[in-house]
Amino acid sequence: MLDFVWGSVAEAAFAALGRTGTDDSEPIDYVQIGSLAGAEAALPAALLRSRRIRISGSGAGSVSKAEMIAAFPDIIARFGDGTFDVPYTTFPLSRVGEAWAHQGRTRAVIVPD
């Protein structure tokens, strides 16, 4: 799961992940990237004890400056010629179970209801 917003949106995601009846057989990789919805989010301890979840961060410190600079020309060129494409399917938060079960060639993106 890629989280660009954090804050209350992350808290809602954590609540959904902790609900009974959700498929808890697969591990969850939760990558925190941005904080558009707030700099802090409460993480229920019960979620950490009941699910296989790995939370990590991604940002400027996750790769070296040299690696980022080296990647820029290709990324900019792909944006420019329209070949930079990440296919996705959106799911409202109320249908988070469908998003978790989504199996296809697109990324599942959960959005607020």
PDB file of N, CA and C in Angstrom:
ATOM      1  N   MET A   1       0.849  -1.152   0.000  1.00  0.00           N
ATOM      2  CA  MET A   1       0.000   0.000   0.000  1.00  0.00           C
ATOM      3  C   MET A   1       0.903   1.226   0.000  1.00  0.00           C
ATOM      4  N   LEU A   2       0.650   2.138  -0.921  1.00  0.00           N
ATOM      5  CA  LEU A   2       1.416   3.375  -0.997  1.00  0.00           C
ATOM      6  C   LEU A   2       0.560   4.505  -0.446  1.00  0.00           C
ATOM      7  N   ASP A   3       1.027   5.159   0.584  1.00  0.00           N
ATOM      8  CA  ASP A   3       0.260   6.207   1.264  1.00  0.00           C
ATOM      9  C   ASP A   3       0.930   7.560   1.039  1.00  0.00           C
ATOM     10  N   PHE A   4       0.269   8.382   0.237  1.00  0.00           N
ATOM     11  CA  PHE A   4       0.771   9.722  -0.044  1.00  0.00           C
ATOM     12  C   PHE A   4       0.149  10.776   0.866  1.00  0.00           C
ATOM     13  N   VAL A   5      -0.807  10.400   1.725  1.00  0.00           N
ATOM     14  CA  VAL A   5      -1.570  11.414   2.469  1.00  0.00           C
ATOM     15  C   VAL A   5      -1.438  11.344   3.984  1.00  0.00           C
ATOM     16  N   TRP A   6      -1.276  10.156   4.567  1.00  0.00           N
ATOM     17  CA  TRP A   6      -1.115   9.973   6.006  1.00  0.00           C
ATOM     18  C   TRP A   6      -2.288  10.576   6.771  1.00  0.00           C
ATOM     19  N   GLY A   7      -2.093  11.059   7.975  1.00  0.00           N
ATOM     20  CA  GLY A   7      -3.140  11.702   8.774  1.00  0.00           C
ATOM     21  C   GLY A   7      -4.361  10.824   8.984  1.00  0.00           C
ATOM     22  N   SER A   8      -5.540  11.439   8.937  1.00  0.00           N
ATOM     23  CA  SER A   8      -6.794  10.727   9.201  1.00  0.00           C
ATOM     24  C   SER A   8      -7.081   9.656   8.152  1.00  0.00           C
ATOM     25  N   VAL A   9      -6.581   9.841   6.941  1.00  0.00           N
ATOM     26  CA  VAL A   9      -6.787   8.832   5.896  1.00  0.00           C
ATOM     27  C   VAL A   9      -6.045   7.543   6.261  1.00  0.00           C
ATOM     28  N   ALA A  10      -4.832   7.668   6.751  1.00  0.00           N
ATOM     29  CA  ALA A  10      -4.080   6.491   7.194  1.00  0.00           C
ATOM     30  C   ALA A  10      -4.783   5.823   8.369  1.00  0.00           C
ATOM     31  N   GLU A  11      -5.309   6.618   9.292  1.00  0.00           N
ATOM     32  CA  GLU A  11      -6.026   6.051  10.431  1.00  0.00           C
ATOM     33  C   GLU A  11      -7.234   5.244   9.962  1.00  0.00           C
ATOM     34  N   ALA A  12      -7.956   5.749   8.956  1.00  0.00           N
ATOM     35  CA  ALA A  12      -9.097   5.007   8.408  1.00  0.00           C
ATOM     36  C   ALA A  12      -8.629   3.709   7.751  1.00  0.00           C
ATOM     37  N   ALA A  13      -7.505   3.757   7.065  1.00  0.00           N
ATOM     38  CA  ALA A  13      -6.960   2.541   6.453  1.00  0.00           C
ATOM     39  C   ALA A  13      -6.566   1.533   7.525  1.00  0.00           C
ATOM     40  N   PHE A  14      -5.929   2.005   8.594  1.00  0.00           N
ATOM     41  CA  PHE A  14      -5.541   1.106   9.683  1.00  0.00           C
ATOM     42  C   PHE A  14      -6.780   0.466  10.310  1.00  0.00           C
ATOM     43  N   ALA A  15      -7.843   1.253  10.476  1.00  0.00           N
ATOM     44  CA  ALA A  15      -9.083   0.709  11.043  1.00  0.00           C
ATOM     45  C   ALA A  15      -9.654  -0.372  10.132  1.00  0.00           C
ATOM     46  N   ALA A  16      -9.634  -0.126   8.822  1.00  0.00           N
ATOM     47  CA  ALA A  16     -10.152  -1.114   7.873  1.00  0.00           C
ATOM     48  C   ALA A  16      -9.305  -2.385   7.888  1.00  0.00           C
ATOM     49  N   LEU A  17      -8.011  -2.233   7.999  1.00  0.00           N
ATOM     50  CA  LEU A  17      -7.125  -3.398   8.037  1.00  0.00           C
ATOM     51  C   LEU A  17      -7.346  -4.239   9.283  1.00  0.00           C
ATOM     52  N   GLY A  18      -7.774  -3.615  10.363  1.00  0.00           N
ATOM     53  CA  GLY A  18      -7.965  -4.322  11.619  1.00  0.00           C
ATOM     54  C   GLY A  18      -9.340  -4.922  11.804  1.00  0.00           C
ATOM     55  N   ARG A  19     -10.260  -4.674  10.872  1.00  0.00           N
ATOM     56  CA  ARG A  19     -11.624  -5.204  11.007  1.00  0.00           C
ATOM     57  C   ARG A  19     -11.622  -6.723  10.896  1.00  0.00           C
ATOM     58  N   THR A  20     -12.487  -7.342  11.679  1.00  0.00           N
ATOM     59  CA  THR A  20     -12.646  -8.791  11.562  1.00  0.00           C
ATOM     60  C   THR A  20     -13.332  -9.092  10.241  1.00  0.00           C
ATOM     61  N   GLY A  21     -13.018 -10.230   9.696  1.00  0.00           N
ATOM     62  CA  GLY A  21     -13.610 -10.621   8.426  1.00  0.00           C
ATOM     63  C   GLY A  21     -12.775 -10.232   7.221  1.00  0.00           C
ATOM     64  N   THR A  22     -11.728  -9.432   7.427  1.00  0.00           N
ATOM     65  CA  THR A  22     -10.852  -9.108   6.306  1.00  0.00           C
ATOM     66  C   THR A  22      -9.847 -10.232   6.131  1.00  0.00           C
ATOM     67  N   ASP A  23      -9.408 -10.436   4.906  1.00  0.00           N
ATOM     68  CA  ASP A  23      -8.435 -11.496   4.621  1.00  0.00           C
ATOM     69  C   ASP A  23      -7.096 -11.106   5.223  1.00  0.00           C
ATOM     70  N   ASP A  24      -6.686 -11.853   6.238  1.00  0.00           N
ATOM     71  CA  ASP A  24      -5.433 -11.508   6.909  1.00  0.00           C
ATOM     72  C   ASP A  24      -4.328 -12.521   6.619  1.00  0.00           C
ATOM     73  N   SER A  25      -4.497 -13.314   5.566  1.00  0.00           N
ATOM     74  CA  SER A  25      -3.492 -14.326   5.267  1.00  0.00           C
ATOM     75  C   SER A  25      -2.283 -13.759   4.529  1.00  0.00           C
ATOM     76  N   GLU A  26      -2.449 -12.659   3.848  1.00  0.00           N
ATOM     77  CA  GLU A  26      -1.347 -12.060   3.096  1.00  0.00           C
ATOM     78  C   GLU A  26      -0.697 -10.939   3.896  1.00  0.00           C
ATOM     79  N   PRO A  27       0.625 -10.849   3.851  1.00  0.00           N
ATOM     80  CA  PRO A  27       1.289  -9.734   4.540  1.00  0.00           C
ATOM     81  C   PRO A  27       0.999  -8.412   3.832  1.00  0.00           C
ATOM     82  N   ILE A  28       1.083  -7.346   4.574  1.00  0.00           N
ATOM     83  CA  ILE A  28       0.833  -6.009   4.035  1.00  0.00           C
ATOM     84  C   ILE A  28       2.125  -5.208   4.117  1.00  0.00           C
ATOM     85  N   ASP A  29       2.525  -4.642   3.003  1.00  0.00           N
ATOM     86  CA  ASP A  29       3.647  -3.702   2.977  1.00  0.00           C
ATOM     87  C   ASP A  29       3.051  -2.309   2.838  1.00  0.00           C
ATOM     88  N   TYR A  30       3.183  -1.511   3.870  1.00  0.00           N
ATOM     89  CA  TYR A  30       2.610  -0.162   3.916  1.00  0.00           C
ATOM     90  C   TYR A  30       3.766   0.826   3.787  1.00  0.00           C
ATOM     91  N   VAL A  31       3.781   1.590   2.702  1.00  0.00           N
ATOM     92  CA  VAL A  31       4.869   2.530   2.448  1.00  0.00           C
ATOM     93  C   VAL A  31       4.332   3.946   2.600  1.00  0.00           C
ATOM     94  N   GLN A  32       4.853   4.667   3.571  1.00  0.00           N
ATOM     95  CA  GLN A  32       4.434   6.035   3.859  1.00  0.00           C
ATOM     96  C   GLN A  32       5.308   6.981   3.037  1.00  0.00           C
ATOM     97  N   ILE A  33       4.657   7.777   2.167  1.00  0.00           N
ATOM     98  CA  ILE A  33       5.380   8.614   1.212  1.00  0.00           C
ATOM     99  C   ILE A  33       5.165  10.101   1.456  1.00  0.00           C
ATOM    100  N   GLY A  34       3.934  10.495   1.770  1.00  0.00           N
ATOM    101  CA  GLY A  34       3.632  11.913   1.933  1.00  0.00           C
ATOM    102  C   GLY A  34       2.699  12.151   3.095  1.00  0.00           C
ATOM    103  N   SER A  35       2.428  13.416   3.374  1.00  0.00           N
ATOM    104  CA  SER A  35       1.584  13.743   4.532  1.00  0.00           C
ATOM    105  C   SER A  35       0.615  14.878   4.210  1.00  0.00           C
ATOM    106  N   LEU A  36      -0.081  14.765   3.083  1.00  0.00           N
ATOM    107  CA  LEU A  36      -1.031  15.797   2.674  1.00  0.00           C
ATOM    108  C   LEU A  36      -2.193  15.946   3.648  1.00  0.00           C
ATOM    109  N   ALA A  37      -2.578  14.860   4.335  1.00  0.00           N
ATOM    110  CA  ALA A  37      -3.715  14.913   5.258  1.00  0.00           C
ATOM    111  C   ALA A  37      -3.291  15.092   6.708  1.00  0.00           C
ATOM    112  N   GLY A  38      -2.014  15.246   6.955  1.00  0.00           N
ATOM    113  CA  GLY A  38      -1.544  15.466   8.317  1.00  0.00           C
ATOM    114  C   GLY A  38      -0.216  14.791   8.570  1.00  0.00           C
ATOM    115  N   ALA A  39       0.532  15.359   9.494  1.00  0.00           N
ATOM    116  CA  ALA A  39       1.873  14.861   9.792  1.00  0.00           C
ATOM    117  C   ALA A  39       1.868  13.699  10.777  1.00  0.00           C
ATOM    118  N   GLU A  40       0.741  13.451  11.432  1.00  0.00           N
ATOM    119  CA  GLU A  40       0.670  12.384  12.429  1.00  0.00           C
ATOM    120  C   GLU A  40      -0.548  11.515  12.178  1.00  0.00           C
ATOM    121  N   ALA A  41      -0.429  10.240  12.551  1.00  0.00           N
ATOM    122  CA  ALA A  41      -1.545   9.303  12.473  1.00  0.00           C
ATOM    123  C   ALA A  41      -1.397   8.305  13.610  1.00  0.00           C
ATOM    124  N   ALA A  42      -2.507   8.012  14.280  1.00  0.00           N
ATOM    125  CA  ALA A  42      -2.494   7.021  15.356  1.00  0.00           C
ATOM    126  C   ALA A  42      -2.513   5.624  14.743  1.00  0.00           C
ATOM    127  N   LEU A  43      -1.653   4.768  15.252  1.00  0.00           N
ATOM    128  CA  LEU A  43      -1.550   3.395  14.771  1.00  0.00           C
ATOM    129  C   LEU A  43      -1.977   2.460  15.894  1.00  0.00           C
ATOM    130  N   PRO A  44      -3.109   1.753  15.727  1.00  0.00           N
ATOM    131  CA  PRO A  44      -3.582   0.867  16.788  1.00  0.00           C
ATOM    132  C   PRO A  44      -2.605  -0.281  17.048  1.00  0.00           C
ATOM    133  N   ALA A  45      -2.234  -0.468  18.293  1.00  0.00           N
ATOM    134  CA  ALA A  45      -1.320  -1.549  18.659  1.00  0.00           C
ATOM    135  C   ALA A  45      -1.905  -2.909  18.295  1.00  0.00           C
ATOM    136  N   ALA A  46      -3.224  -3.054  18.410  1.00  0.00           N
ATOM    137  CA  ALA A  46      -3.861  -4.331  18.087  1.00  0.00           C
ATOM    138  C   ALA A  46      -3.630  -4.712  16.629  1.00  0.00           C
ATOM    139  N   LEU A  47      -3.570  -3.732  15.749  1.00  0.00           N
ATOM    140  CA  LEU A  47      -3.309  -4.022  14.340  1.00  0.00           C
ATOM    141  C   LEU A  47      -1.928  -4.655  14.174  1.00  0.00           C
ATOM    142  N   LEU A  48      -0.958  -4.128  14.882  1.00  0.00           N
ATOM    143  CA  LEU A  48       0.398  -4.669  14.786  1.00  0.00           C
ATOM    144  C   LEU A  48       0.482  -6.098  15.316  1.00  0.00           C
ATOM    145  N   ARG A  49      -0.359  -6.417  16.287  1.00  0.00           N
ATOM    146  CA  ARG A  49      -0.338  -7.765  16.858  1.00  0.00           C
ATOM    147  C   ARG A  49      -1.176  -8.750  16.055  1.00  0.00           C
ATOM    148  N   SER A  50      -2.141  -8.251  15.273  1.00  0.00           N
ATOM    149  CA  SER A  50      -3.079  -9.151  14.615  1.00  0.00           C
ATOM    150  C   SER A  50      -2.827  -9.349  13.124  1.00  0.00           C
ATOM    151  N   ARG A  51      -1.991  -8.536  12.520  1.00  0.00           N
ATOM    152  CA  ARG A  51      -1.730  -8.640  11.077  1.00  0.00           C
ATOM    153  C   ARG A  51      -0.238  -8.659  10.816  1.00  0.00           C
ATOM    154  N   ARG A  52       0.141  -9.308   9.739  1.00  0.00           N
ATOM    155  CA  ARG A  52       1.538  -9.230   9.302  1.00  0.00           C
ATOM    156  C   ARG A  52       1.660  -7.963   8.462  1.00  0.00           C
ATOM    157  N   ILE A  53       2.104  -6.905   9.089  1.00  0.00           N
ATOM    158  CA  ILE A  53       2.201  -5.617   8.417  1.00  0.00           C
ATOM    159  C   ILE A  53       3.612  -5.064   8.597  1.00  0.00           C
ATOM    160  N   ARG A  54       4.155  -4.568   7.510  1.00  0.00           N
ATOM    161  CA  ARG A  54       5.475  -3.938   7.550  1.00  0.00           C
ATOM    162  C   ARG A  54       5.280  -2.494   7.089  1.00  0.00           C
ATOM    163  N   ILE A  55       5.661  -1.562   7.947  1.00  0.00           N
ATOM    164  CA  ILE A  55       5.509  -0.141   7.645  1.00  0.00           C
ATOM    165  C   ILE A  55       6.896   0.441   7.408  1.00  0.00           C
ATOM    166  N   SER A  56       7.046   1.107   6.288  1.00  0.00           N
ATOM    167  CA  SER A  56       8.324   1.743   5.977  1.00  0.00           C
ATOM    168  C   SER A  56       8.065   3.096   5.331  1.00  0.00           C
ATOM    169  N   GLY A  57       9.089   3.880   5.247  1.00  0.00           N
ATOM    170  CA  GLY A  57       8.975   5.196   4.646  1.00  0.00           C
ATOM    171  C   GLY A  57       9.724   5.265   3.332  1.00  0.00           C
ATOM    172  N   SER A  58       9.297   6.170   2.492  1.00  0.00           N
ATOM    173  CA  SER A  58       9.988   6.408   1.233  1.00  0.00           C
ATOM    174  C   SER A  58      10.021   7.904   1.000  1.00  0.00           C
ATOM    175  N   GLY A  59      11.168   8.402   0.698  1.00  0.00           N
ATOM    176  CA  GLY A  59      11.314   9.831   0.461  1.00  0.00           C
ATOM    177  C   GLY A  59      12.718  10.130   0.016  1.00  0.00           C
ATOM    178  N   ALA A  60      13.081  11.373   0.153  1.00  0.00           N
ATOM    179  CA  ALA A  60      14.382  11.818  -0.338  1.00  0.00           C
ATOM    180  C   ALA A  60      15.529  11.026   0.269  1.00  0.00           C
ATOM    181  N   GLY A  61      15.384  10.538   1.475  1.00  0.00           N
ATOM    182  CA  GLY A  61      16.461   9.794   2.113  1.00  0.00           C
ATOM    183  C   GLY A  61      16.506   8.320   1.764  1.00  0.00           C
ATOM    184  N   SER A  62      15.535   7.827   0.985  1.00  0.00           N
ATOM    185  CA  SER A  62      15.485   6.392   0.707  1.00  0.00           C
ATOM    186  C   SER A  62      16.404   5.961  -0.437  1.00  0.00           C
ATOM    187  N   VAL A  63      16.831   6.895  -1.258  1.00  0.00           N
ATOM    188  CA  VAL A  63      17.824   6.624  -2.307  1.00  0.00           C
ATOM    189  C   VAL A  63      18.840   7.758  -2.290  1.00  0.00           C
ATOM    190  N   SER A  64      19.991   7.499  -2.848  1.00  0.00           N
ATOM    191  CA  SER A  64      21.024   8.535  -2.834  1.00  0.00           C
ATOM    192  C   SER A  64      20.684   9.656  -3.820  1.00  0.00           C
ATOM    193  N   LYS A  65      21.230  10.824  -3.576  1.00  0.00           N
ATOM    194  CA  LYS A  65      21.026  11.955  -4.486  1.00  0.00           C
ATOM    195  C   LYS A  65      21.552  11.620  -5.874  1.00  0.00           C
ATOM    196  N   ALA A  66      22.665  10.923  -5.944  1.00  0.00           N
ATOM    197  CA  ALA A  66      23.239  10.553  -7.241  1.00  0.00           C
ATOM    198  C   ALA A  66      22.286   9.655  -8.032  1.00  0.00           C
ATOM    199  N   GLU A  67      21.623   8.706  -7.336  1.00  0.00           N
ATOM    200  CA  GLU A  67      20.667   7.827  -8.015  1.00  0.00           C
ATOM    201  C   GLU A  67      19.468   8.614  -8.527  1.00  0.00           C
ATOM    202  N   MET A  68      18.969   9.556  -7.710  1.00  0.00           N
ATOM    203  CA  MET A  68      17.835  10.375  -8.149  1.00  0.00           C
ATOM    204  C   MET A  68      18.209  11.217  -9.362  1.00  0.00           C
ATOM    205  N   ILE A  69      19.351  11.871  -9.308  1.00  0.00           N
ATOM    206  CA  ILE A  69      19.786  12.724 -10.414  1.00  0.00           C
ATOM    207  C   ILE A  69      19.980  11.896 -11.680  1.00  0.00           C
ATOM    208  N   ALA A  70      20.524  10.704 -11.540  1.00  0.00           N
ATOM    209  CA  ALA A  70      20.741   9.839 -12.698  1.00  0.00           C
ATOM    210  C   ALA A  70      19.423   9.399 -13.335  1.00  0.00           C
ATOM    211  N   ALA A  71      18.367   9.267 -12.547  1.00  0.00           N
ATOM    212  CA  ALA A  71      17.075   8.811 -13.066  1.00  0.00           C
ATOM    213  C   ALA A  71      16.262   9.926 -13.716  1.00  0.00           C
ATOM    214  N   PHE A  72      16.514  11.178 -13.368  1.00  0.00           N
ATOM    215  CA  PHE A  72      15.700  12.294 -13.864  1.00  0.00           C
ATOM    216  C   PHE A  72      15.592  12.375 -15.386  1.00  0.00           C
ATOM    217  N   PRO A  73      16.664  12.285 -16.151  1.00  0.00           N
ATOM    218  CA  PRO A  73      16.521  12.436 -17.607  1.00  0.00           C
ATOM    219  C   PRO A  73      15.540  11.434 -18.216  1.00  0.00           C
ATOM    220  N   ASP A  74      15.614  10.176 -17.795  1.00  0.00           N
ATOM    221  CA  ASP A  74      14.699   9.167 -18.327  1.00  0.00           C
ATOM    222  C   ASP A  74      13.262   9.455 -17.914  1.00  0.00           C
ATOM    223  N   ILE A  75      13.060   9.814 -16.663  1.00  0.00           N
ATOM    224  CA  ILE A  75      11.705  10.097 -16.180  1.00  0.00           C
ATOM    225  C   ILE A  75      11.110  11.288 -16.923  1.00  0.00           C
ATOM    226  N   ILE A  76      11.859  12.363 -17.053  1.00  0.00           N
ATOM    227  CA  ILE A  76      11.371  13.556 -17.747  1.00  0.00           C
ATOM    228  C   ILE A  76      11.073  13.232 -19.207  1.00  0.00           C
ATOM    229  N   ALA A  77      11.935  12.476 -19.858  1.00  0.00           N
ATOM    230  CA  ALA A  77      11.703  12.095 -21.254  1.00  0.00           C
ATOM    231  C   ALA A  77      10.430  11.274 -21.387  1.00  0.00           C
ATOM    232  N   ARG A  78      10.199  10.356 -20.453  1.00  0.00           N
ATOM    233  CA  ARG A  78       8.996   9.518 -20.511  1.00  0.00           C
ATOM    234  C   ARG A  78       7.737  10.325 -20.242  1.00  0.00           C
ATOM    235  N   PHE A  79       7.809  11.307 -19.350  1.00  0.00           N
ATOM    236  CA  PHE A  79       6.666  12.204 -19.164  1.00  0.00           C
ATOM    237  C   PHE A  79       6.404  12.969 -20.453  1.00  0.00           C
ATOM    238  N   GLY A  80       7.474  13.470 -21.057  1.00  0.00           N
ATOM    239  CA  GLY A  80       7.357  14.283 -22.266  1.00  0.00           C
ATOM    240  C   GLY A  80       6.768  13.539 -23.443  1.00  0.00           C
ATOM    241  N   ASP A  81       7.148  12.278 -23.631  1.00  0.00           N
ATOM    242  CA  ASP A  81       6.639  11.545 -24.793  1.00  0.00           C
ATOM    243  C   ASP A  81       5.407  10.696 -24.470  1.00  0.00           C
ATOM    244  N   GLY A  82       4.930  10.778 -23.228  1.00  0.00           N
ATOM    245  CA  GLY A  82       3.693  10.091 -22.851  1.00  0.00           C
ATOM    246  C   GLY A  82       3.850   8.615 -22.549  1.00  0.00           C
ATOM    247  N   THR A  83       5.075   8.125 -22.432  1.00  0.00           N
ATOM    248  CA  THR A  83       5.263   6.699 -22.155  1.00  0.00           C
ATOM    249  C   THR A  83       5.346   6.377 -20.670  1.00  0.00           C
ATOM    250  N   PHE A  84       5.343   7.397 -19.813  1.00  0.00           N
ATOM    251  CA  PHE A  84       5.335   7.157 -18.372  1.00  0.00           C
ATOM    252  C   PHE A  84       3.885   6.948 -17.965  1.00  0.00           C
ATOM    253  N   ASP A  85       3.522   5.718 -17.713  1.00  0.00           N
ATOM    254  CA  ASP A  85       2.131   5.393 -17.432  1.00  0.00           C
ATOM    255  C   ASP A  85       2.076   4.361 -16.315  1.00  0.00           C
ATOM    256  N   VAL A  86       1.257   4.618 -15.335  1.00  0.00           N
ATOM    257  CA  VAL A  86       1.018   3.658 -14.268  1.00  0.00           C
ATOM    258  C   VAL A  86      -0.486   3.393 -14.252  1.00  0.00           C
ATOM    259  N   PRO A  87      -0.931   2.299 -14.865  1.00  0.00           N
ATOM    260  CA  PRO A  87      -2.360   1.990 -14.886  1.00  0.00           C
ATOM    261  C   PRO A  87      -2.880   1.734 -13.475  1.00  0.00           C
ATOM    262  N   TYR A  88      -4.058   2.271 -13.168  1.00  0.00           N
ATOM    263  CA  TYR A  88      -4.618   2.099 -11.832  1.00  0.00           C
ATOM    264  C   TYR A  88      -6.132   1.993 -11.890  1.00  0.00           C
ATOM    265  N   THR A  89      -6.697   1.416 -10.839  1.00  0.00           N
ATOM    266  CA  THR A  89      -8.138   1.325 -10.640  1.00  0.00           C
ATOM    267  C   THR A  89      -8.427   1.902  -9.268  1.00  0.00           C
ATOM    268  N   THR A  90      -9.377   2.835  -9.183  1.00  0.00           N
ATOM    269  CA  THR A  90      -9.695   3.441  -7.889  1.00  0.00           C
ATOM    270  C   THR A  90     -10.837   2.690  -7.210  1.00  0.00           C
ATOM    271  N   PHE A  91     -10.754   2.638  -5.890  1.00  0.00           N
ATOM    272  CA  PHE A  91     -11.787   2.050  -5.047  1.00  0.00           C
ATOM    273  C   PHE A  91     -12.061   3.015  -3.911  1.00  0.00           C
ATOM    274  N   PRO A  92     -13.348   3.302  -3.603  1.00  0.00           N
ATOM    275  CA  PRO A  92     -13.617   4.134  -2.426  1.00  0.00           C
ATOM    276  C   PRO A  92     -13.243   3.365  -1.160  1.00  0.00           C
ATOM    277  N   LEU A  93     -12.911   4.088  -0.108  1.00  0.00           N
ATOM    278  CA  LEU A  93     -12.491   3.466   1.144  1.00  0.00           C
ATOM    279  C   LEU A  93     -13.538   2.479   1.662  1.00  0.00           C
ATOM    280  N   SER A  94     -14.819   2.751   1.397  1.00  0.00           N
ATOM    281  CA  SER A  94     -15.879   1.847   1.853  1.00  0.00           C
ATOM    282  C   SER A  94     -15.812   0.483   1.149  1.00  0.00           C
ATOM    283  N   ARG A  95     -15.064   0.378   0.051  1.00  0.00           N
ATOM    284  CA  ARG A  95     -14.900  -0.885  -0.676  1.00  0.00           C
ATOM    285  C   ARG A  95     -13.453  -1.374  -0.592  1.00  0.00           C
ATOM    286  N   VAL A  96     -12.821  -1.107   0.553  1.00  0.00           N
ATOM    287  CA  VAL A  96     -11.406  -1.448   0.715  1.00  0.00           C
ATOM    288  C   VAL A  96     -11.156  -2.947   0.536  1.00  0.00           C
ATOM    289  N   GLY A  97     -12.115  -3.770   0.912  1.00  0.00           N
ATOM    290  CA  GLY A  97     -11.963  -5.213   0.737  1.00  0.00           C
ATOM    291  C   GLY A  97     -11.789  -5.599  -0.722  1.00  0.00           C
ATOM    292  N   GLU A  98     -12.540  -4.935  -1.598  1.00  0.00           N
ATOM    293  CA  GLU A  98     -12.387  -5.191  -3.033  1.00  0.00           C
ATOM    294  C   GLU A  98     -11.004  -4.763  -3.518  1.00  0.00           C
ATOM    295  N   ALA A  99     -10.518  -3.664  -2.963  1.00  0.00           N
ATOM    296  CA  ALA A  99      -9.187  -3.185  -3.363  1.00  0.00           C
ATOM    297  C   ALA A  99      -8.120  -4.199  -2.969  1.00  0.00           C
ATOM    298  N   TRP A 100      -8.227  -4.754  -1.753  1.00  0.00           N
ATOM    299  CA  TRP A 100      -7.233  -5.740  -1.306  1.00  0.00           C
ATOM    300  C   TRP A 100      -7.280  -6.974  -2.192  1.00  0.00           C
ATOM    301  N   ALA A 101      -8.487  -7.354  -2.618  1.00  0.00           N
ATOM    302  CA  ALA A 101      -8.647  -8.564  -3.426  1.00  0.00           C
ATOM    303  C   ALA A 101      -8.354  -8.326  -4.907  1.00  0.00           C
ATOM    304  N   HIS A 102      -8.208  -7.086  -5.302  1.00  0.00           N
ATOM    305  CA  HIS A 102      -7.996  -6.733  -6.711  1.00  0.00           C
ATOM    306  C   HIS A 102      -6.772  -7.444  -7.275  1.00  0.00           C
ATOM    307  N   GLN A 103      -7.013  -8.192  -8.324  1.00  0.00           N
ATOM    308  CA  GLN A 103      -5.909  -8.871  -9.010  1.00  0.00           C
ATOM    309  C   GLN A 103      -6.023  -8.529 -10.480  1.00  0.00           C
ATOM    310  N   GLY A 104      -5.149  -7.755 -10.937  1.00  0.00           N
ATOM    311  CA  GLY A 104      -5.173  -7.363 -12.340  1.00  0.00           C
ATOM    312  C   GLY A 104      -3.867  -6.702 -12.691  1.00  0.00           C
ATOM    313  N   ARG A 105      -3.839  -6.137 -13.841  1.00  0.00           N
ATOM    314  CA  ARG A 105      -2.622  -5.479 -14.307  1.00  0.00           C
ATOM    315  C   ARG A 105      -2.553  -4.025 -13.876  1.00  0.00           C
ATOM    316  N   THR A 106      -3.529  -3.580 -13.090  1.00  0.00           N
ATOM    317  CA  THR A 106      -3.537  -2.198 -12.613  1.00  0.00           C
ATOM    318  C   THR A 106      -3.282  -2.165 -11.114  1.00  0.00           C
ATOM    319  N   ARG A 107      -2.811  -1.036 -10.639  1.00  0.00           N
ATOM    320  CA  ARG A 107      -2.628  -0.815  -9.201  1.00  0.00           C
ATOM    321  C   ARG A 107      -3.976  -0.453  -8.599  1.00  0.00           C
ATOM    322  N   ALA A 108      -4.257  -0.970  -7.427  1.00  0.00           N
ATOM    323  CA  ALA A 108      -5.459  -0.574  -6.696  1.00  0.00           C
ATOM    324  C   ALA A 108      -5.131   0.687  -5.911  1.00  0.00           C
ATOM    325  N   VAL A 109      -5.952   1.719  -6.088  1.00  0.00           N
ATOM    326  CA  VAL A 109      -5.769   2.987  -5.388  1.00  0.00           C
ATOM    327  C   VAL A 109      -7.028   3.245  -4.575  1.00  0.00           C
ATOM    328  N   ILE A 110      -6.875   3.399  -3.269  1.00  0.00           N
ATOM    329  CA  ILE A 110      -8.010   3.638  -2.380  1.00  0.00           C
ATOM    330  C   ILE A 110      -8.152   5.134  -2.178  1.00  0.00           C
ATOM    331  N   VAL A 111      -9.384   5.616  -2.386  1.00  0.00           N
ATOM    332  CA  VAL A 111      -9.663   7.046  -2.259  1.00  0.00           C
ATOM    333  C   VAL A 111     -10.765   7.241  -1.217  1.00  0.00           C
ATOM    334  N   PRO A 112     -10.832   8.417  -0.588  1.00  0.00           N
ATOM    335  CA  PRO A 112     -11.903   8.664   0.378  1.00  0.00           C
ATOM    336  C   PRO A 112     -13.274   8.557  -0.288  1.00  0.00           C
ATOM    337  N   ASP A 113     -14.290   8.152   0.496  1.00  0.00           N
ATOM    338  CA  ASP A 113     -15.673   8.108  -0.019  1.00  0.00           C
ATOM    339  C   ASP A 113     -16.178   9.500  -0.309  1.00  0.00           C
TER     340      ASP A 113
END
